[in-house]
């Protein structure tokens, strides 16, 4: 039986670190000092098959980040994730975390990875600060970009956080090679996906994979084109679709949210 992740504990552990080290601006997270105080030796070196790992040796730990990781927002997230393992998962001697694990957020995935990701997300994008930044602003690509600059977090991690606690109800889809790998919806989003699926044609995301479009403007799509298994959807039910192409890995982040009906 799978054990459910305890997100509440992960969030409270992150808050403890923020309080303990007087973190006011998470962008300035003093990782070196924190790791030192928490008895963790930090290093960067070549790792095969994973982006980061944590080794526990009694009261001491070692966190290693793959030296191929150069993108600062990604590096920060991995360090925070490994720190989460160190603080919360004392019964496990070591973790080797790859890209897939760093994207596990749902029940059904590994409890340990979901907790480490939840910890990292709360540490780098504290709920109150994040909500403050979203207040009074409509969802847009500019908002996600500015949040990711403000918190020095990747677009993917920021998009995830926004889907969780932002002020627009939406569905976030991560696809790669024209295939939806994972998706996440706000708690009150109306429609649902089932299982993994190829990106439906007649969508903006499909047009991006065909090389037909290259921009990131918001466009209107018929909701049924995405939610093919939702039989209750009317033909004139529309959604907004916004894409963030990640060309380096032939991937795409897609946001879908309700299109206000105007007559
Ligand atoms: Zn991990």
mmCIF file of C-alpha atoms and ligand atoms in Angstrom:
data_model
loop_
_atom_site.group_PDB
_atom_site.id
_atom_site.type_symbol
_atom_site.label_atom_id
_atom_site.label_comp_id
_atom_site.label_asym_id
_atom_site.label_seq_id
_atom_site.Cartn_x
_atom_site.Cartn_y
_atom_site.Cartn_z
ATOM 1 C CA UNK A 1 0.000 0.000 0.000
ATOM 2 C CA UNK A 2 1.273 3.456 -0.890
ATOM 3 C CA UNK A 3 1.755 5.781 2.041
ATOM 4 C CA UNK A 4 0.286 9.219 1.491
ATOM 5 C CA UNK A 5 2.621 12.182 1.537
ATOM 6 C CA UNK A 6 2.253 14.440 4.538
ATOM 7 C CA UNK A 7 2.297 17.859 2.904
ATOM 8 C CA UNK A 8 1.404 19.612 6.155
ATOM 9 C CA UNK A 9 4.622 18.446 7.797
ATOM 10 C CA UNK A 10 6.637 19.457 4.707
ATOM 11 C CA UNK A 11 5.145 22.955 4.801
ATOM 12 C CA UNK A 12 5.731 23.342 8.514
ATOM 13 C CA UNK A 13 9.377 22.176 8.171
ATOM 14 C CA UNK A 14 9.952 24.825 5.495
ATOM 15 C CA UNK A 15 8.401 27.495 7.716
ATOM 16 C CA UNK A 16 10.673 26.446 10.573
ATOM 17 C CA UNK A 17 13.744 27.035 8.394
ATOM 18 C CA UNK A 18 12.419 30.424 7.279
ATOM 19 C CA UNK A 19 11.912 31.447 10.918
ATOM 20 C CA UNK A 20 15.115 29.924 12.242
ATOM 21 C CA UNK A 21 17.327 31.729 9.704
ATOM 22 C CA UNK A 22 15.263 34.954 9.531
ATOM 23 C CA UNK A 23 14.630 34.624 5.788
ATOM 24 C CA UNK A 24 12.833 37.747 4.578
ATOM 25 C CA UNK A 25 13.561 37.461 0.870
ATOM 26 C CA UNK A 26 13.646 33.834 -0.321
ATOM 27 C CA UNK A 27 15.611 34.935 -3.388
ATOM 28 C CA UNK A 28 18.521 35.571 -1.026
ATOM 29 C CA UNK A 29 18.330 32.127 0.570
ATOM 30 C CA UNK A 30 21.682 31.622 2.378
ATOM 31 C CA UNK A 31 21.958 27.942 1.474
ATOM 32 C CA UNK A 32 25.615 27.592 2.418
ATOM 33 C CA UNK A 33 25.048 28.891 5.926
ATOM 34 C CA UNK A 34 21.876 26.859 6.402
ATOM 35 C CA UNK A 35 23.475 23.613 5.222
ATOM 36 C CA UNK A 36 26.514 24.269 7.424
ATOM 37 C CA UNK A 37 24.373 24.829 10.506
ATOM 38 C CA UNK A 38 22.278 21.770 9.701
ATOM 39 C CA UNK A 39 25.416 19.584 9.552
ATOM 40 C CA UNK A 40 25.321 19.050 5.817
ATOM 41 C CA UNK A 41 28.381 19.183 3.584
ATOM 42 C CA UNK A 42 27.585 20.624 0.146
ATOM 43 C CA UNK A 43 29.340 19.836 -3.094
ATOM 44 C CA UNK A 44 28.865 19.968 -6.851
ATOM 45 C CA UNK A 45 30.234 17.216 -9.040
ATOM 46 C CA UNK A 46 29.359 14.984 -11.958
ATOM 47 C CA UNK A 47 26.582 12.559 -11.123
ATOM 48 C CA UNK A 48 25.248 9.904 -13.419
ATOM 49 C CA UNK A 49 21.489 9.316 -13.632
ATOM 50 C CA UNK A 50 20.473 11.958 -11.140
ATOM 51 C CA UNK A 51 20.435 15.720 -10.628
ATOM 52 C CA UNK A 52 21.035 15.678 -6.906
ATOM 53 C CA UNK A 53 21.548 13.297 -4.028
ATOM 54 C CA UNK A 54 21.642 13.224 -0.274
ATOM 55 C CA UNK A 55 23.674 10.798 1.797
ATOM 56 C CA UNK A 56 23.064 10.426 5.517
ATOM 57 C CA UNK A 57 25.842 9.297 7.788
ATOM 58 C CA UNK A 58 24.656 9.506 11.356
ATOM 59 C CA UNK A 59 24.376 13.143 12.351
ATOM 60 C CA UNK A 60 26.132 14.325 9.206
ATOM 61 C CA UNK A 61 24.903 14.561 5.685
ATOM 62 C CA UNK A 62 26.258 15.245 2.225
ATOM 63 C CA UNK A 63 24.229 16.950 -0.466
ATOM 64 C CA UNK A 64 25.642 16.712 -3.968
ATOM 65 C CA UNK A 65 24.288 18.604 -6.950
ATOM 66 C CA UNK A 66 25.115 17.473 -10.466
ATOM 67 C CA UNK A 67 27.669 19.952 -11.845
ATOM 68 C CA UNK A 68 25.853 19.872 -15.202
ATOM 69 C CA UNK A 69 23.065 21.901 -13.598
ATOM 70 C CA UNK A 70 23.903 25.496 -14.441
ATOM 71 C CA UNK A 71 20.502 27.103 -14.398
ATOM 72 C CA UNK A 72 20.370 28.889 -11.039
ATOM 73 C CA UNK A 73 16.611 28.482 -10.402
ATOM 74 C CA UNK A 74 16.858 24.735 -11.037
ATOM 75 C CA UNK A 75 19.933 24.392 -8.824
ATOM 76 C CA UNK A 76 18.206 26.202 -5.956
ATOM 77 C CA UNK A 77 15.188 23.939 -6.237
ATOM 78 C CA UNK A 78 17.309 20.773 -6.146
ATOM 79 C CA UNK A 79 19.272 21.985 -3.089
ATOM 80 C CA UNK A 80 16.024 22.817 -1.295
ATOM 81 C CA UNK A 81 14.569 19.422 -2.282
ATOM 82 C CA UNK A 82 17.606 17.535 -0.904
ATOM 83 C CA UNK A 83 17.538 19.653 2.252
ATOM 84 C CA UNK A 84 13.915 18.546 2.624
ATOM 85 C CA UNK A 85 14.991 14.889 2.465
ATOM 86 C CA UNK A 86 17.688 15.570 5.061
ATOM 87 C CA UNK A 87 15.343 17.269 7.519
ATOM 88 C CA UNK A 88 12.295 15.047 7.114
ATOM 89 C CA UNK A 89 13.334 11.556 6.028
ATOM 90 C CA UNK A 90 15.642 10.413 8.770
ATOM 91 C CA UNK A 91 14.818 6.746 8.242
ATOM 92 C CA UNK A 92 16.315 6.723 4.736
ATOM 93 C CA UNK A 93 20.121 6.649 4.350
ATOM 94 C CA UNK A 94 20.262 8.130 0.873
ATOM 95 C CA UNK A 95 18.300 9.566 -2.031
ATOM 96 C CA UNK A 96 19.209 9.866 -5.697
ATOM 97 C CA UNK A 97 16.803 12.299 -7.304
ATOM 98 C CA UNK A 98 16.298 12.617 -11.030
ATOM 99 C CA UNK A 99 14.247 15.028 -13.100
ATOM 100 C CA UNK A 100 11.152 12.864 -12.823
ATOM 101 C CA UNK A 101 11.301 12.759 -9.015
ATOM 102 C CA UNK A 102 11.761 16.511 -8.877
ATOM 103 C CA UNK A 103 8.404 16.741 -10.659
ATOM 104 C CA UNK A 104 6.411 14.422 -8.405
ATOM 105 C CA UNK A 105 3.640 16.262 -6.625
ATOM 106 C CA UNK A 106 0.703 13.918 -6.528
ATOM 107 C CA UNK A 107 -0.454 11.230 -4.246
ATOM 108 C CA UNK A 108 0.316 8.017 -5.998
ATOM 109 C CA UNK A 109 3.899 9.176 -6.510
ATOM 110 C CA UNK A 110 6.602 8.524 -3.927
ATOM 111 C CA UNK A 111 5.675 9.995 -0.546
ATOM 112 C CA UNK A 112 9.280 11.078 -0.020
ATOM 113 C CA UNK A 113 9.549 12.934 -3.320
ATOM 114 C CA UNK A 114 6.190 14.685 -2.927
ATOM 115 C CA UNK A 115 7.207 15.835 0.546
ATOM 116 C CA UNK A 116 10.645 17.052 -0.589
ATOM 117 C CA UNK A 117 9.061 18.985 -3.473
ATOM 118 C CA UNK A 118 6.399 20.477 -1.235
ATOM 119 C CA UNK A 119 9.116 21.540 1.211
ATOM 120 C CA UNK A 120 11.201 23.139 -1.575
ATOM 121 C CA UNK A 121 8.200 24.942 -3.005
ATOM 122 C CA UNK A 122 7.211 26.424 0.367
ATOM 123 C CA UNK A 123 10.795 27.362 1.215
ATOM 124 C CA UNK A 124 11.494 29.142 -2.090
ATOM 125 C CA UNK A 125 7.993 30.541 -2.663
ATOM 126 C CA UNK A 126 6.446 31.048 0.801
ATOM 127 C CA UNK A 127 2.664 31.045 0.566
ATOM 128 C CA UNK A 128 2.034 34.481 2.080
ATOM 129 C CA UNK A 129 4.669 36.233 -0.009
ATOM 130 C CA UNK A 130 3.511 34.453 -3.157
ATOM 131 C CA UNK A 131 -0.131 35.380 -2.572
ATOM 132 C CA UNK A 132 0.896 38.948 -1.886
ATOM 133 C CA UNK A 133 2.624 39.079 -5.284
ATOM 134 C CA UNK A 134 -0.474 37.692 -7.045
ATOM 135 C CA UNK A 135 -2.969 39.973 -5.348
ATOM 136 C CA UNK A 136 -5.092 42.045 -7.707
ATOM 137 C CA UNK A 137 -3.313 40.747 -10.803
ATOM 138 C CA UNK A 138 -4.928 38.739 -13.553
ATOM 139 C CA UNK A 139 -3.338 35.542 -14.734
ATOM 140 C CA UNK A 140 -1.003 36.123 -17.683
ATOM 141 C CA UNK A 141 2.314 34.953 -19.048
ATOM 142 C CA UNK A 142 3.856 38.161 -17.729
ATOM 143 C CA UNK A 143 2.649 37.368 -14.228
ATOM 144 C CA UNK A 144 4.235 33.888 -14.244
ATOM 145 C CA UNK A 145 7.471 35.315 -15.688
ATOM 146 C CA UNK A 146 7.617 38.082 -13.114
ATOM 147 C CA UNK A 147 6.903 35.633 -10.262
ATOM 148 C CA UNK A 148 9.703 33.355 -11.457
ATOM 149 C CA UNK A 149 12.088 36.342 -11.512
ATOM 150 C CA UNK A 150 10.913 37.584 -8.151
ATOM 151 C CA UNK A 151 11.434 34.194 -6.459
ATOM 152 C CA UNK A 152 14.318 33.012 -8.665
ATOM 153 C CA UNK A 153 12.464 29.811 -9.432
ATOM 154 C CA UNK A 154 12.018 27.947 -12.707
ATOM 155 C CA UNK A 155 8.946 28.569 -14.842
ATOM 156 C CA UNK A 156 7.804 25.033 -14.165
ATOM 157 C CA UNK A 157 8.107 25.299 -10.378
ATOM 158 C CA UNK A 158 6.473 28.732 -10.434
ATOM 159 C CA UNK A 159 3.644 27.508 -12.651
ATOM 160 C CA UNK A 160 3.050 24.647 -10.256
ATOM 161 C CA UNK A 161 2.945 26.946 -7.277
ATOM 162 C CA UNK A 162 0.574 29.273 -9.079
ATOM 163 C CA UNK A 163 -1.773 26.410 -9.947
ATOM 164 C CA UNK A 164 -1.831 25.496 -6.264
ATOM 165 C CA UNK A 165 -2.317 28.868 -4.599
ATOM 166 C CA UNK A 166 -2.670 31.522 -7.325
ATOM 167 C CA UNK A 167 -5.877 33.460 -7.849
ATOM 168 C CA UNK A 168 -7.040 31.888 -11.122
ATOM 169 C CA UNK A 169 -8.545 28.414 -11.370
ATOM 170 C CA UNK A 170 -6.617 26.571 -14.036
ATOM 171 C CA UNK A 171 -5.178 23.370 -15.431
ATOM 172 C CA UNK A 172 -1.448 23.064 -16.056
ATOM 173 C CA UNK A 173 -0.215 20.452 -18.530
ATOM 174 C CA UNK A 174 3.415 19.469 -19.021
ATOM 175 C CA UNK A 175 3.999 17.725 -22.326
ATOM 176 C CA UNK A 176 7.066 16.379 -24.021
ATOM 177 C CA UNK A 177 7.395 14.956 -27.536
ATOM 178 C CA UNK A 178 3.688 15.728 -28.129
ATOM 179 C CA UNK A 179 2.609 13.678 -25.132
ATOM 180 C CA UNK A 180 1.069 14.923 -21.869
ATOM 181 C CA UNK A 181 3.441 13.659 -19.163
ATOM 182 C CA UNK A 182 1.728 15.185 -16.168
ATOM 183 C CA UNK A 183 -0.902 17.741 -15.343
ATOM 184 C CA UNK A 184 -2.157 19.527 -12.306
ATOM 185 C CA UNK A 185 -5.313 21.505 -11.751
ATOM 186 C CA UNK A 186 -6.379 24.060 -9.194
ATOM 187 C CA UNK A 187 -8.666 22.462 -6.633
ATOM 188 C CA UNK A 188 -11.790 24.081 -8.082
ATOM 189 C CA UNK A 189 -11.055 23.561 -11.788
ATOM 190 C CA UNK A 190 -14.127 22.120 -13.474
ATOM 191 C CA UNK A 191 -12.861 19.574 -15.979
ATOM 192 C CA UNK A 192 -10.567 16.588 -15.548
ATOM 193 C CA UNK A 193 -8.109 14.505 -17.554
ATOM 194 C CA UNK A 194 -7.786 10.759 -17.222
ATOM 195 C CA UNK A 195 -4.425 8.998 -17.569
ATOM 196 C CA UNK A 196 -1.660 10.094 -19.928
ATOM 197 C CA UNK A 197 -2.572 11.123 -23.446
ATOM 198 C CA UNK A 198 -1.179 12.512 -26.707
ATOM 199 C CA UNK A 199 -1.686 16.248 -27.186
ATOM 200 C CA UNK A 200 -5.000 16.629 -29.031
ATOM 201 C CA UNK A 201 -4.826 18.216 -32.469
ATOM 202 C CA UNK A 202 -6.708 21.503 -32.938
ATOM 203 C CA UNK A 203 -5.021 22.938 -29.857
ATOM 204 C CA UNK A 204 -2.377 25.654 -29.596
ATOM 205 C CA UNK A 205 0.019 23.182 -28.011
ATOM 206 C CA UNK A 206 -0.359 20.808 -30.972
ATOM 207 C CA UNK A 207 0.347 23.702 -33.344
ATOM 208 C CA UNK A 208 3.546 24.447 -31.412
ATOM 209 C CA UNK A 209 4.706 20.820 -31.828
ATOM 210 C CA UNK A 210 3.976 21.013 -35.539
ATOM 211 C CA UNK A 211 6.244 24.055 -35.681
ATOM 212 C CA UNK A 212 3.405 26.315 -36.793
ATOM 213 C CA UNK A 213 3.535 28.806 -33.974
ATOM 214 C CA UNK A 214 6.274 30.221 -31.898
ATOM 215 C CA UNK A 215 4.649 32.796 -29.708
ATOM 216 C CA UNK A 216 3.169 32.705 -26.264
ATOM 217 C CA UNK A 217 0.007 34.715 -26.675
ATOM 218 C CA UNK A 218 -3.197 33.547 -25.103
ATOM 219 C CA UNK A 219 -5.712 32.091 -27.535
ATOM 220 C CA UNK A 220 -9.194 30.725 -27.298
ATOM 221 C CA UNK A 221 -9.868 27.025 -27.862
ATOM 222 C CA UNK A 222 -12.960 24.882 -27.715
ATOM 223 C CA UNK A 223 -12.884 23.120 -24.337
ATOM 224 C CA UNK A 224 -13.914 19.797 -25.869
ATOM 225 C CA UNK A 225 -10.757 19.690 -27.961
ATOM 226 C CA UNK A 226 -8.767 19.233 -24.757
ATOM 227 C CA UNK A 227 -11.237 17.434 -22.550
ATOM 228 C CA UNK A 228 -12.301 14.807 -25.047
ATOM 229 C CA UNK A 229 -13.726 12.475 -22.412
ATOM 230 C CA UNK A 230 -15.903 15.069 -20.749
ATOM 231 C CA UNK A 231 -19.230 14.341 -22.437
ATOM 232 C CA UNK A 232 -21.079 17.088 -20.586
ATOM 233 C CA UNK A 233 -19.101 19.804 -22.316
ATOM 234 C CA UNK A 234 -21.025 21.889 -24.808
ATOM 235 C CA UNK A 235 -19.496 22.784 -28.182
ATOM 236 C CA UNK A 236 -19.541 26.463 -27.310
ATOM 237 C CA UNK A 237 -17.656 26.026 -24.064
ATOM 238 C CA UNK A 238 -14.344 27.804 -24.486
ATOM 239 C CA UNK A 239 -11.042 27.860 -22.667
ATOM 240 C CA UNK A 240 -8.048 30.136 -22.812
ATOM 241 C CA UNK A 241 -4.860 28.367 -23.789
ATOM 242 C CA UNK A 242 -1.418 29.778 -23.137
ATOM 243 C CA UNK A 243 1.823 27.969 -23.903
ATOM 244 C CA UNK A 244 5.365 28.276 -22.574
ATOM 245 C CA UNK A 245 7.508 26.337 -25.048
ATOM 246 C CA UNK A 246 10.593 24.582 -23.619
ATOM 247 C CA UNK A 247 12.324 23.969 -26.913
ATOM 248 C CA UNK A 248 15.572 22.562 -25.512
ATOM 249 C CA UNK A 249 13.803 19.332 -24.535
ATOM 250 C CA UNK A 250 10.951 19.478 -27.081
ATOM 251 C CA UNK A 251 8.528 20.164 -24.259
ATOM 252 C CA UNK A 252 5.801 22.621 -23.436
ATOM 253 C CA UNK A 253 3.934 23.959 -20.434
ATOM 254 C CA UNK A 254 0.303 24.644 -21.247
ATOM 255 C CA UNK A 255 -2.123 26.656 -19.138
ATOM 256 C CA UNK A 256 -5.858 26.207 -19.627
ATOM 257 C CA UNK A 257 -8.466 28.298 -17.883
ATOM 258 C CA UNK A 258 -12.066 29.312 -18.309
ATOM 259 C CA UNK A 259 -12.819 31.789 -21.033
ATOM 260 C CA UNK A 260 -15.419 34.264 -19.782
ATOM 261 C CA UNK A 261 -18.473 33.985 -21.982
ATOM 262 C CA UNK A 262 -19.527 37.316 -23.457
ATOM 263 C CA UNK A 263 -22.631 37.942 -25.524
HETATM 264 ZN ZN1 LIG B 1 14.211 13.455 -3.946
#
